[in-house]
Amino acid sequence: MKAHALLGALLLGASATLHAQAGREEFREAARNCRLEPHAVQRACMARELCMKNRDPERCEWRYFMIMERRDIVLVACKGKQGTVLRDCMREEYKKLGPEPKS
């Protein structure tokens, strides 16, 4: 009985790892497809590429832009910091922004 539980846990862990690798590969592919776009439209290209297979591409793109906007605010606030100071600064700035909107 314990062997079945162990096998199930191992398979679950392996599937999570494979899913994460697939996400990274999708991001790399989108970056390859958008690398020649002008900088001003590159973010829109990335959103389009990453969300094209999503069941609700418009909502996916909206969420992508919302996350990137929050990221830009945090990076401006923590500009010039490195290492653990940067990590702590980013954590605090994200807390100040509050939870990201669900939709």
Coordinates of C-alpha atoms in Angstrom, one line a residue:
M1 CA 0.0 0.0 0.0
K2 CA 2.8 2.4 0.8
A3 CA 4.5 1.6 -2.5
H4 CA 1.4 2.8 -4.3
A5 CA 1.3 6.1 -2.4
L6 CA 5.0 6.6 -3.0
L7 CA 4.6 5.9 -6.8
G8 CA 1.7 8.3 -6.9
A9 CA 3.7 11.1 -5.2
L10 CA 6.6 10.5 -7.6
L11 CA 4.4 10.7 -10.7
L12 CA 2.7 13.8 -9.4
G13 CA 6.1 15.5 -8.8
A14 CA 7.3 14.4 -12.3
S15 CA 4.2 15.8 -14.0
A16 CA 4.6 19.2 -12.2
T17 CA 8.3 19.4 -13.3
L18 CA 7.4 18.6 -16.9
H19 CA 4.6 21.2 -16.9
A20 CA 7.0 23.8 -15.6
Q21 CA 9.5 22.9 -18.4
A22 CA 6.8 23.1 -21.0
G23 CA 6.0 26.7 -19.7
R24 CA 9.6 27.7 -20.0
E25 CA 9.9 26.2 -23.5
E26 CA 6.7 28.1 -24.6
F27 CA 8.3 31.4 -23.2
R28 CA 11.5 30.7 -25.1
E29 CA 9.6 30.0 -28.3
A30 CA 7.6 33.3 -27.9
A31 CA 10.8 35.2 -27.2
R32 CA 12.4 33.7 -30.4
N33 CA 9.3 34.7 -32.4
C34 CA 9.3 38.3 -31.1
R35 CA 13.0 39.0 -31.0
L36 CA 13.0 41.0 -34.2
E37 CA 10.0 43.2 -33.3
P38 CA 10.7 46.8 -32.3
H39 CA 11.1 47.3 -28.6
A40 CA 7.8 49.3 -28.4
V41 CA 5.7 46.4 -29.6
Q42 CA 7.7 43.5 -28.3
R43 CA 5.6 43.1 -25.1
A44 CA 2.4 43.0 -27.1
C45 CA 4.0 40.3 -29.4
M46 CA 5.0 38.3 -26.3
A47 CA 1.5 38.5 -24.9
R48 CA 0.0 37.5 -28.2
E49 CA 2.4 34.5 -28.6
L50 CA 2.0 33.3 -25.0
C51 CA -1.8 33.6 -25.0
M52 CA -2.7 32.3 -28.5
K53 CA -3.4 28.7 -27.3
N54 CA -5.3 29.9 -24.2
R55 CA -9.1 29.3 -24.2
D56 CA -9.7 33.0 -23.5
P57 CA -6.8 34.9 -25.2
E58 CA -8.2 38.4 -24.5
R59 CA -8.3 37.7 -20.7
C60 CA -4.9 36.1 -20.8
E61 CA -3.4 39.1 -22.6
W62 CA -5.1 41.5 -20.1
R63 CA -3.6 39.5 -17.2
Y64 CA -0.1 39.5 -18.9
F65 CA -0.2 43.3 -19.3
M66 CA -1.4 43.7 -15.7
I67 CA 1.4 41.6 -14.3
M68 CA 4.0 43.4 -16.5
E69 CA 2.7 46.8 -15.4
R70 CA 3.1 45.8 -11.7
R71 CA 6.5 44.4 -12.4
D72 CA 7.6 47.7 -14.0
I73 CA 6.4 49.7 -11.0
V74 CA 8.4 47.4 -8.7
L75 CA 11.5 47.5 -10.8
V76 CA 11.5 51.3 -10.9
A77 CA 11.1 51.5 -7.1
C78 CA 14.0 49.0 -6.6
K79 CA 16.4 50.4 -9.2
G80 CA 20.1 50.2 -8.3
K81 CA 19.7 47.5 -5.7
Q82 CA 21.3 44.0 -5.9
G83 CA 21.2 40.7 -4.2
T84 CA 19.2 40.2 -1.0
V85 CA 18.5 43.9 -0.8
L86 CA 16.8 43.8 -4.2
R87 CA 14.8 40.7 -3.3
D88 CA 13.6 42.3 0.0
C89 CA 12.8 45.6 -1.8
M90 CA 10.8 43.8 -4.5
R91 CA 8.9 41.8 -1.9
E92 CA 8.0 45.0 0.0
E93 CA 7.0 46.8 -3.1
Y94 CA 4.7 44.0 -4.2
K95 CA 3.1 44.0 -0.8
K96 CA 2.4 47.7 -1.1
L97 CA 0.7 47.1 -4.4
G98 CA -1.6 44.5 -2.8
P99 CA -2.9 41.3 -4.4
E100 CA -3.1 41.3 -8.1
P101 CA -6.6 41.5 -9.6
K102 CA -8.3 38.2 -10.4
S103 CA -9.9 39.3 -13.7

